[in-house]
Coordinates of C-alpha atoms in Angstrom, one line a residue:
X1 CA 0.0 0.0 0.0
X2 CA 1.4 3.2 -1.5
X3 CA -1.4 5.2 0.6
X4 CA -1.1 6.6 3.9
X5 CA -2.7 3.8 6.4
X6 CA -6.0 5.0 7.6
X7 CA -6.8 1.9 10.5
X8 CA -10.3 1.0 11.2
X9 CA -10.8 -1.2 14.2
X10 CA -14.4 -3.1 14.4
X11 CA -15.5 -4.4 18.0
X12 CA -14.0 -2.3 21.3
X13 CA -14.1 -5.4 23.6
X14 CA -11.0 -6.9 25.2
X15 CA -9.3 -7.2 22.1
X16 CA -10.4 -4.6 19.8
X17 CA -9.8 -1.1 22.2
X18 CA -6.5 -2.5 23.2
X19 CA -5.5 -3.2 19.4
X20 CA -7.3 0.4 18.9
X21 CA -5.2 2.5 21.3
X22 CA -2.1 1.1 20.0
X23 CA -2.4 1.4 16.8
X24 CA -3.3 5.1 17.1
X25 CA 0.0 5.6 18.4
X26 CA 1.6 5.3 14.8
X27 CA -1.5 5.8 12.6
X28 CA -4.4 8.0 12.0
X29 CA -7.2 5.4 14.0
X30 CA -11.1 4.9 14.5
X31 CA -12.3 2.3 16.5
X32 CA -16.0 1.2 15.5
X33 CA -18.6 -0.3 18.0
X34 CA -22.2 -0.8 18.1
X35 CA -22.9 0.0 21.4
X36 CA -23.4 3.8 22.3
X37 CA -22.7 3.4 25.3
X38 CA -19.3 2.1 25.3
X39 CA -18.6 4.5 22.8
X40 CA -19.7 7.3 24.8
X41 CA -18.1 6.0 27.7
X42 CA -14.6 5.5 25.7
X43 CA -14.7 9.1 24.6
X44 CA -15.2 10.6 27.9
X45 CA -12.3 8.8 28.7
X46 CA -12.9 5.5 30.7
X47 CA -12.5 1.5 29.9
X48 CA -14.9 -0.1 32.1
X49 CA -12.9 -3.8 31.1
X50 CA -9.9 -1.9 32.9
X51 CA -8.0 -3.3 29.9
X52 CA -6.1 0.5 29.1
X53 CA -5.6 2.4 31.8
X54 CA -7.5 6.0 31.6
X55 CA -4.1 7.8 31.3
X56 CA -3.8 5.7 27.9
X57 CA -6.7 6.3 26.7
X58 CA -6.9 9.7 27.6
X59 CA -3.5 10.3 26.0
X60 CA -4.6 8.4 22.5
X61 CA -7.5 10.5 21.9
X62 CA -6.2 13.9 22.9
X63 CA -3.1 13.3 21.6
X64 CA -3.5 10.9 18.3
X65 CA -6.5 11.7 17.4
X66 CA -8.0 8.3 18.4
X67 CA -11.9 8.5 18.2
X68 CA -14.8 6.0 18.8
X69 CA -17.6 6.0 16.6
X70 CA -21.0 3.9 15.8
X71 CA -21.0 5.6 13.0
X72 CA -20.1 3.6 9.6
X73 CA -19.4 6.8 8.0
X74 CA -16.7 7.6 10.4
X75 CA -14.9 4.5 9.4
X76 CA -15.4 5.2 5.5
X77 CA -12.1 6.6 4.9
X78 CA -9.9 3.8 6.0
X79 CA -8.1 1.3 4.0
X80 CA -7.0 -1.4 7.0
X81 CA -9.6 -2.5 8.3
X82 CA -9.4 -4.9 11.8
X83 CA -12.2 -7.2 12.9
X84 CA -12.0 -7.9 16.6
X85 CA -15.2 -8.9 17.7
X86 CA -16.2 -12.1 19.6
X87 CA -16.8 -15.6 18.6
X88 CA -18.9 -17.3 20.8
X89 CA -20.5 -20.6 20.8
X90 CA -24.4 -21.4 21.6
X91 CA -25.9 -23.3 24.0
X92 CA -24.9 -26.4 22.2
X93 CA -21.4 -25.7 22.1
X94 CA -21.7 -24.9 18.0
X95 CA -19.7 -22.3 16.9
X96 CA -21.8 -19.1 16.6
X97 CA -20.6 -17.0 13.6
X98 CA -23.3 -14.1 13.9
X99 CA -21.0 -11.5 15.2
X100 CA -18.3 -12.4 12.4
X101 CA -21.3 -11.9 9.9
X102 CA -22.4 -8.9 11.2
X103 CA -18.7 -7.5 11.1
X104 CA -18.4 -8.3 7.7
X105 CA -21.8 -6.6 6.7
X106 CA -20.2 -3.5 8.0
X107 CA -16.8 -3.7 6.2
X108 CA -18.3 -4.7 3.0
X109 CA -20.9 -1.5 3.3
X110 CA -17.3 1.0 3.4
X111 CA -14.7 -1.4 2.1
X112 CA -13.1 0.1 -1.7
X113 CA -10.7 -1.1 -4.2
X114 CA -7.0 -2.0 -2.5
X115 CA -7.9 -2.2 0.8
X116 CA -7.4 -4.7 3.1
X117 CA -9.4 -6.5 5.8
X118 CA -8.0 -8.2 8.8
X119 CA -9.2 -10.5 11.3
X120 CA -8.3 -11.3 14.8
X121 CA -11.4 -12.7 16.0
X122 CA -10.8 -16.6 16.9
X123 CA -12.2 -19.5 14.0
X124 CA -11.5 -22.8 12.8
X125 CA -8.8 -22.9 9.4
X126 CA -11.5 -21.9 6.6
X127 CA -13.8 -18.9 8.5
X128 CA -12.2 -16.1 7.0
X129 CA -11.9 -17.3 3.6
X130 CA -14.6 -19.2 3.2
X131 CA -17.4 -17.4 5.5
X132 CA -16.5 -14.4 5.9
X133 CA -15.0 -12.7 3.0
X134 CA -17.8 -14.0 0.7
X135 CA -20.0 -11.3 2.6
X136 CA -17.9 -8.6 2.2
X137 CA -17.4 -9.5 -1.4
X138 CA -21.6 -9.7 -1.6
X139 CA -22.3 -6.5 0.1
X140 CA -19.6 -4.6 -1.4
X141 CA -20.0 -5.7 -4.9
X142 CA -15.7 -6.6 -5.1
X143 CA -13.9 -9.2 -6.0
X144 CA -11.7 -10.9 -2.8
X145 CA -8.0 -10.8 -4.1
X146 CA -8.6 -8.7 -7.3
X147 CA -10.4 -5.7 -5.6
X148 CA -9.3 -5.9 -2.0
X149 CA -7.4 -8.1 0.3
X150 CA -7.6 -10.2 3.6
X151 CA -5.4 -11.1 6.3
X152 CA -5.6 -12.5 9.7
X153 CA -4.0 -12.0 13.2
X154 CA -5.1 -13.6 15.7
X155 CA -5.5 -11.9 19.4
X156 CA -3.6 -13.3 21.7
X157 CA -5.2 -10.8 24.4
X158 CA -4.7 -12.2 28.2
X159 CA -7.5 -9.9 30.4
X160 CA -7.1 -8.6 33.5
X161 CA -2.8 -9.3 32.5
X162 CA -0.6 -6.1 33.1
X163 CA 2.8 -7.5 32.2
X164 CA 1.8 -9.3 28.9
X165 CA -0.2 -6.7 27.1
X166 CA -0.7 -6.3 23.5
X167 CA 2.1 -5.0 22.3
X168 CA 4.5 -7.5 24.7
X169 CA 3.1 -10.7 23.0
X170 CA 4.7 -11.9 19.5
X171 CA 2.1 -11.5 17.1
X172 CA 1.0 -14.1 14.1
X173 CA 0.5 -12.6 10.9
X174 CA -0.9 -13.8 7.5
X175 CA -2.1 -12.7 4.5
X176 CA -4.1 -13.8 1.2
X177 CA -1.4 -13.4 -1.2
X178 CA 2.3 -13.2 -0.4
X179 CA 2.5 -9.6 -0.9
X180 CA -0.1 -8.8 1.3
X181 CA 0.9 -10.7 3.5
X182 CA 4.4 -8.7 3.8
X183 CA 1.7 -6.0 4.4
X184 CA 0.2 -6.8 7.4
X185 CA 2.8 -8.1 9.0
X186 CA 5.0 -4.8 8.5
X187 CA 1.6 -2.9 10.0
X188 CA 1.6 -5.0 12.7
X189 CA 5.3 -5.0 13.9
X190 CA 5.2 -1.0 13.7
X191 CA 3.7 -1.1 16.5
X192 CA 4.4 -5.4 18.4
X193 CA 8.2 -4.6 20.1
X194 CA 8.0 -8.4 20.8
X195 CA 7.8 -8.6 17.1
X196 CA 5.5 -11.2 14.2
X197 CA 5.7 -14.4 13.2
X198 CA 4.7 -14.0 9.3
X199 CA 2.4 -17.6 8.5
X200 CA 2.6 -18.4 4.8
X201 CA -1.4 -18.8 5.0
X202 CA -4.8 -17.5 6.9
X203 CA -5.3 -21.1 7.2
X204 CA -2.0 -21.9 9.1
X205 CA -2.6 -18.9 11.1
X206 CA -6.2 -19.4 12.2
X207 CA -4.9 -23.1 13.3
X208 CA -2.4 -22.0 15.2
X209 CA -4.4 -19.8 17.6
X210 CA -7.4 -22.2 17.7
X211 CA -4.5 -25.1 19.2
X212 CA -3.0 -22.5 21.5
X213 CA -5.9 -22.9 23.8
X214 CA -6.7 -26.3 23.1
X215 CA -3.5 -27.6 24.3
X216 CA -3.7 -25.5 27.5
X217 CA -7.6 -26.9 27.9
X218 CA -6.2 -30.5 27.5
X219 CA -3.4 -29.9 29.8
X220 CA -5.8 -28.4 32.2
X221 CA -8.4 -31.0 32.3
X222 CA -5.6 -33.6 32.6
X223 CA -4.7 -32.1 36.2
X224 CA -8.2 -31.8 37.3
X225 CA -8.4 -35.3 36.6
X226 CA -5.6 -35.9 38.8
X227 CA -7.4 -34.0 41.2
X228 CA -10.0 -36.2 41.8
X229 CA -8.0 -39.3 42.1
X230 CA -5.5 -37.7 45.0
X231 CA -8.6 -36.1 46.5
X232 CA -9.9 -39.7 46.7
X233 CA -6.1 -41.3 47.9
X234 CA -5.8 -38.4 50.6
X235 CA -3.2 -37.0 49.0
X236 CA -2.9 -33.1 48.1
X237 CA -2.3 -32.1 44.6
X238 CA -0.3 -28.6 44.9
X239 CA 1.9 -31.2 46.9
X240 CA 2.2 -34.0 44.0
X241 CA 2.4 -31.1 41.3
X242 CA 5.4 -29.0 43.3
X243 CA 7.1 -32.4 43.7
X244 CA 6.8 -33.4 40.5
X245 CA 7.8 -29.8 38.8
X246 CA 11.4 -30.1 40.3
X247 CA 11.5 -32.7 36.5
X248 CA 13.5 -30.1 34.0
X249 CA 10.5 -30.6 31.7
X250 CA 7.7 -30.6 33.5
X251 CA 5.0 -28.8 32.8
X252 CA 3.4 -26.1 35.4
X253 CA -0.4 -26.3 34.9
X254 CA -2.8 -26.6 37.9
X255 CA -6.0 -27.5 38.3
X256 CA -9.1 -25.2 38.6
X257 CA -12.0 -23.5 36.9
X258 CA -12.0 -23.0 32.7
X259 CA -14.3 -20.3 31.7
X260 CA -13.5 -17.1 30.1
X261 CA -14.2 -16.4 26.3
X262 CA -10.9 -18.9 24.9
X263 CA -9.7 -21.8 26.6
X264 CA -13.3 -22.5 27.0
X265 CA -14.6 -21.9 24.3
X266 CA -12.0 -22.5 21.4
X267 CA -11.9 -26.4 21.3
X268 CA -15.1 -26.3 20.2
X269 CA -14.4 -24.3 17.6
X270 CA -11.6 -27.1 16.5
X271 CA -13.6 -29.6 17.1
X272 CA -16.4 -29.2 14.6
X273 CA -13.7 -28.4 12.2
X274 CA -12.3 -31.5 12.5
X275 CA -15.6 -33.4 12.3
X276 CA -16.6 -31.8 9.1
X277 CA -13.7 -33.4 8.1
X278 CA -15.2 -36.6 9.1
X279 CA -12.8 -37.3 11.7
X280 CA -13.8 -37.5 15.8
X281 CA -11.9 -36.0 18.3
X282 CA -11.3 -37.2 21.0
X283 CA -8.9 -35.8 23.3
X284 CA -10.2 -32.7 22.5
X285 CA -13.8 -33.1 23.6
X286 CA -12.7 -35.2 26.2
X287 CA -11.2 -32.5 28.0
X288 CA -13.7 -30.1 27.6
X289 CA -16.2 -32.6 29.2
X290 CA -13.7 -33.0 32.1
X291 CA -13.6 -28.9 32.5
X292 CA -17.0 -28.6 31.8
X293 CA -18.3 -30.6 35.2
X294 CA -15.6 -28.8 37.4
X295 CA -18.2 -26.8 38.8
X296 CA -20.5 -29.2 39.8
X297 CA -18.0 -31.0 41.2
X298 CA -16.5 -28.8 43.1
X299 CA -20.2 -28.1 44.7
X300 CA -20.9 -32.1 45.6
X301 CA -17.4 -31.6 47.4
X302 CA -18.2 -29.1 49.8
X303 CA -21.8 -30.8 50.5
X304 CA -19.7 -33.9 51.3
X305 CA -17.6 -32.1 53.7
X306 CA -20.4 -30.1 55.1
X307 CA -22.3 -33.7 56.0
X308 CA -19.0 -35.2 57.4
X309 CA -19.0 -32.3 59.9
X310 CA -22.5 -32.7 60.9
X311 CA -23.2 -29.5 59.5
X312 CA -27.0 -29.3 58.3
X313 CA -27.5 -28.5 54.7
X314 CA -30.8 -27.6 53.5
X315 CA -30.9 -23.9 54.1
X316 CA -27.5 -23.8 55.1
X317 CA -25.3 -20.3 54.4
X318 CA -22.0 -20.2 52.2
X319 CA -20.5 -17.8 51.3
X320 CA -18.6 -18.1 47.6
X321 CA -15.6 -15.7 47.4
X322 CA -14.9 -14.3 43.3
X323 CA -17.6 -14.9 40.5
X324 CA -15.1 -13.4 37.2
X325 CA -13.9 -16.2 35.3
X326 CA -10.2 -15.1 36.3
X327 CA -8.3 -13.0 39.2
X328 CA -7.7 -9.6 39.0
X329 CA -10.2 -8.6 36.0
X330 CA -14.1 -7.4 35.7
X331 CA -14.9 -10.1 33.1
X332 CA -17.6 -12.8 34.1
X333 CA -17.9 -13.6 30.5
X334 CA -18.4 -17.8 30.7
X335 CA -17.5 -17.7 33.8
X336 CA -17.8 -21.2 35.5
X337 CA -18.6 -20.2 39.3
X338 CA -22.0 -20.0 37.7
X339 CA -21.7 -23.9 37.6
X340 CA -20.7 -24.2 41.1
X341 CA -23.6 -21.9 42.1
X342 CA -26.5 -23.9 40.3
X343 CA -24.9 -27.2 41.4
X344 CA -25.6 -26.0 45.1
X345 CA -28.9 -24.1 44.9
X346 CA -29.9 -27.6 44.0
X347 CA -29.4 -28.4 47.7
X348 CA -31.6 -25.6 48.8
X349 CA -29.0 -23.5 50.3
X350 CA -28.8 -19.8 50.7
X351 CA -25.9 -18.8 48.6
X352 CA -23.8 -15.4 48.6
X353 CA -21.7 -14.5 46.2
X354 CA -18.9 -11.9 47.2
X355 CA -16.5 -10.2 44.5
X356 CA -15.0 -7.0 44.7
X357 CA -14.6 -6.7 40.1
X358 CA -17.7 -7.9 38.9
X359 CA -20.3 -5.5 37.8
X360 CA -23.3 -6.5 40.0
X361 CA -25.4 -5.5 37.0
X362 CA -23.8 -7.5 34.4
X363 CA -24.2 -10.8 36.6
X364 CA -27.7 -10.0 36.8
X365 CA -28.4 -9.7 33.4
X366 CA -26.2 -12.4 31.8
X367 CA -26.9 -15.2 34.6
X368 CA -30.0 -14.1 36.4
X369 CA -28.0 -13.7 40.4
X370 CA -27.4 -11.3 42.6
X371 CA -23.3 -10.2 43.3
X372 CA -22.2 -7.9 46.0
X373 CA -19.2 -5.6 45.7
X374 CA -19.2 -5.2 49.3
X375 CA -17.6 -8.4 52.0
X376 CA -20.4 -9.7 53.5
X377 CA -21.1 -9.1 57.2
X378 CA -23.1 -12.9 58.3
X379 CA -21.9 -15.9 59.4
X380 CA -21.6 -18.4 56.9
X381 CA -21.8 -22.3 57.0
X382 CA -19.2 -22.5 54.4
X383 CA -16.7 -20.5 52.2
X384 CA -15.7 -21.3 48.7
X385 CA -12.5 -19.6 47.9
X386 CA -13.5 -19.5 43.9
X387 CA -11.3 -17.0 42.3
X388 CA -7.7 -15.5 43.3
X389 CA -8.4 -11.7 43.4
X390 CA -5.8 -10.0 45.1
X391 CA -8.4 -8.1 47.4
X392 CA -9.1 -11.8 48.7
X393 CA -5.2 -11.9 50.6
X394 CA -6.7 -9.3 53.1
X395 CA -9.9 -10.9 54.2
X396 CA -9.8 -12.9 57.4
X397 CA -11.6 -16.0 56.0
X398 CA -12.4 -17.4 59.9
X399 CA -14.0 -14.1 60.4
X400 CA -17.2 -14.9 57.9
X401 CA -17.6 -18.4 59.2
X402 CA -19.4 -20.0 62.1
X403 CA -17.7 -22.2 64.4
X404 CA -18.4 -25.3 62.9
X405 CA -17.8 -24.8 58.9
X406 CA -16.1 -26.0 56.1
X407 CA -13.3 -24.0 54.0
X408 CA -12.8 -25.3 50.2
X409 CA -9.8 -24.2 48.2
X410 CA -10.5 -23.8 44.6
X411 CA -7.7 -21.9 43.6
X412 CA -5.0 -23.2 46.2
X413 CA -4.4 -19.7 47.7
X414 CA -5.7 -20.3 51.0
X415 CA -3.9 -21.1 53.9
X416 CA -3.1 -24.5 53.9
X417 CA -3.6 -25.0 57.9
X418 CA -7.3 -23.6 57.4
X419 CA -9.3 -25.5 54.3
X420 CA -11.3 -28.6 54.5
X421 CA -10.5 -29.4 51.1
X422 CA -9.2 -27.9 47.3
X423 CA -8.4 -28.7 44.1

């Protein structure tokens, strides 16, 4: 591209505003959203997913010229155009590619001859060739490859991480042609210091970020599984893990929760792939069922301890400490603490849920409960230490709990000396 690059970034989520901000740092930038509100929010200066600081943000638009829009005319201009919204999958675990389609509507309504669309947003080798850019060709009335061009990046976006933000993680790039491909990859390292890794296709580079979090899912679920063998030997796991990570080789995963918008979601994504391929997997799903009934299980656990102490259990009180799908972040986004509620409400218990980041709201709305920012003052039967926020280390964990009670660990950051059980 002889042109001065005008970037257009579609979706201001996780991945998109953080992409956004950066890339306003080098070139002339409009980030698109359909949401007012987060636009309106952005511009007055504020990222409610804490995911660039207010100083940042501030800085990009008063200072580069960075503006939010839900306005398509606003975004007509551009010639690099960046798809960042999410890719879920429905309440059969299918791949849902609405928002994709919808994202493509929009570039395909502004998109002219030589320009070039990108994708981030995480698919199975084939989306972006086969499903996506066949709407932009429709609505713009262009020929893919002749009239404008295509490339994918995949986000490798970690939320509620400070140290390994956008620009600190090596970026894939790809294009549809080798020249475009040369393209993207020099946009994208103007701005990556830890640099690109140039794919020689879309496909390669759509299955290498749908495998990143497979094989970190897998390697998960494998530990959870040895979690409920030594749980049923009496022996702890953080102990058998530590031991056995003094191996060279080892590797450090531990067992817990899997929700957020990847690790739990992406397999799936691979895994229909593969069986419209007419091949099976196995390991794959196998681990997602594994992760999948963590919740649950984690719920019978406590009820077993609370009956071994004596404690009574219908219309009991427990307290469950964290409801984000991670430490440290707002983002309850398939978060699986939801599975561990459900699983006990089936008991008839009286359930609290405590964490300092969630949006009460949001809970509400997505999963139909009631989250309090504030600690809670009772006297509980039982505490579930669910999620690692940092706000937790200063809570005295005795203080919320009767006399006779029942502590489980989910994340292993409780004082040893003071749990009933953990993962």
């Amino acid at each position: 591209m002889e042109k001065e690059i005008k970037i257009a970034v579609i979706g201001l989520g996780y991945v998109g505003l953080p992409l956004a901000r950066l890339f306003s740092t080098k070139y002339k930038t409009v980030g698109f959203d359909m949401s007012q509100r987060r636009v309106d929010a952005l511009m007055s200066g504020h990222d409610a997913t804490l995911e660039v600081a207010d100083d940042l943000l501030q800085d990009a638009i008063n200072n580069h010229g960075f503006k939010c829009t839900t306005n398509i005319e606003d975004i007509r201009e551009c010639n690099f155009y960046v798809v960042a919204v999410p890719t879920p999958v429905d309440e059969n675990n299918n791949p849902d590619l609405t928002p994709l389609y919808g994202a493509s509507t929009t570039v395909g309504k502004v998109i002219s001859k030589g320009d070039i669309v990108v994708y981030e947003s995480t698919v199975y080798p084939g989306v972006t060739e086969d499903e996506c850019l066949p709407v932009v060709e429709k609505v713009s009335g262009l020929k893919f490859n002749e009239d404008f061009y295509a490339g994918y990046s995949p986000e490798r976006i970690n939320p509620g991480d400070k140290l390994h933000t956008v620009e600190k993680i090596k970026k894939v790039t790809s294009g549809s042609t080798p020249e475009i491909g040369k393209i993207v990859d020099d946009v994208y390292s103007s701005v990556i210091i830890a640099g690109t890794h140039l794919a020689p296709t879309i496909k390669v580079a759509e299955a290498a970020k749908v495998i990143e979090n497979s094989q970190r899912d897998i390697n998960i679920a494998f530990v959870n599984e040895l979690s409920k063998i030594f749980t049923k030997m009496g022996i702890d796991t953080l102990d058998v893990l530590e031991a056995a990570g003094t191996k060279w080789n080892f590797l450090p995963f531990r067992p817990g929760l899997v929700g957020g918008h990847c690790i739990g979601v992406d397999p799936y994504y691979l895994a229909q792939c593969a069986q419209r391929y007419g091949y099976n997997p196995e390991i794959i799903l196998a681990g997602r069922r594994m992760n999948d009934g963590m919740g649950a299980y984690v719920a019978n656990e406590v009820i077993k301890l609370m009956l071994k102490k004596g404690i009574q259990v219908l219309n009991s009180e427990i307290v469950i400490l964290g409801f984000t799908f991670k430490e440290n972040c707002p983002d309850v986004r398939n978060t699986k603490v939801i599975d561990i509620y459900k699983a006990l409400k089936e008991y008839n218990l009286n359930i609290t849920v405590y964490d300092p980041w969630a949006n009460p709201a949001i809970a509400e709305y997505e999963y139909g409960i009631k989250v309090t920012n504030e600690l809670p003052k009772g006297k509980y039967d039982a505490a579930i230490a669910a999620v690692a926020h940092k706000e937790f280390e200063n809570v005295d964990i005795l203080s919320l709990l009767k006399d006779s009670h029942v502590i489980y660990d989910v994340k292993g950051t409780v004082d040893k000396s003071l749990i009933d059980g953990r993962l």
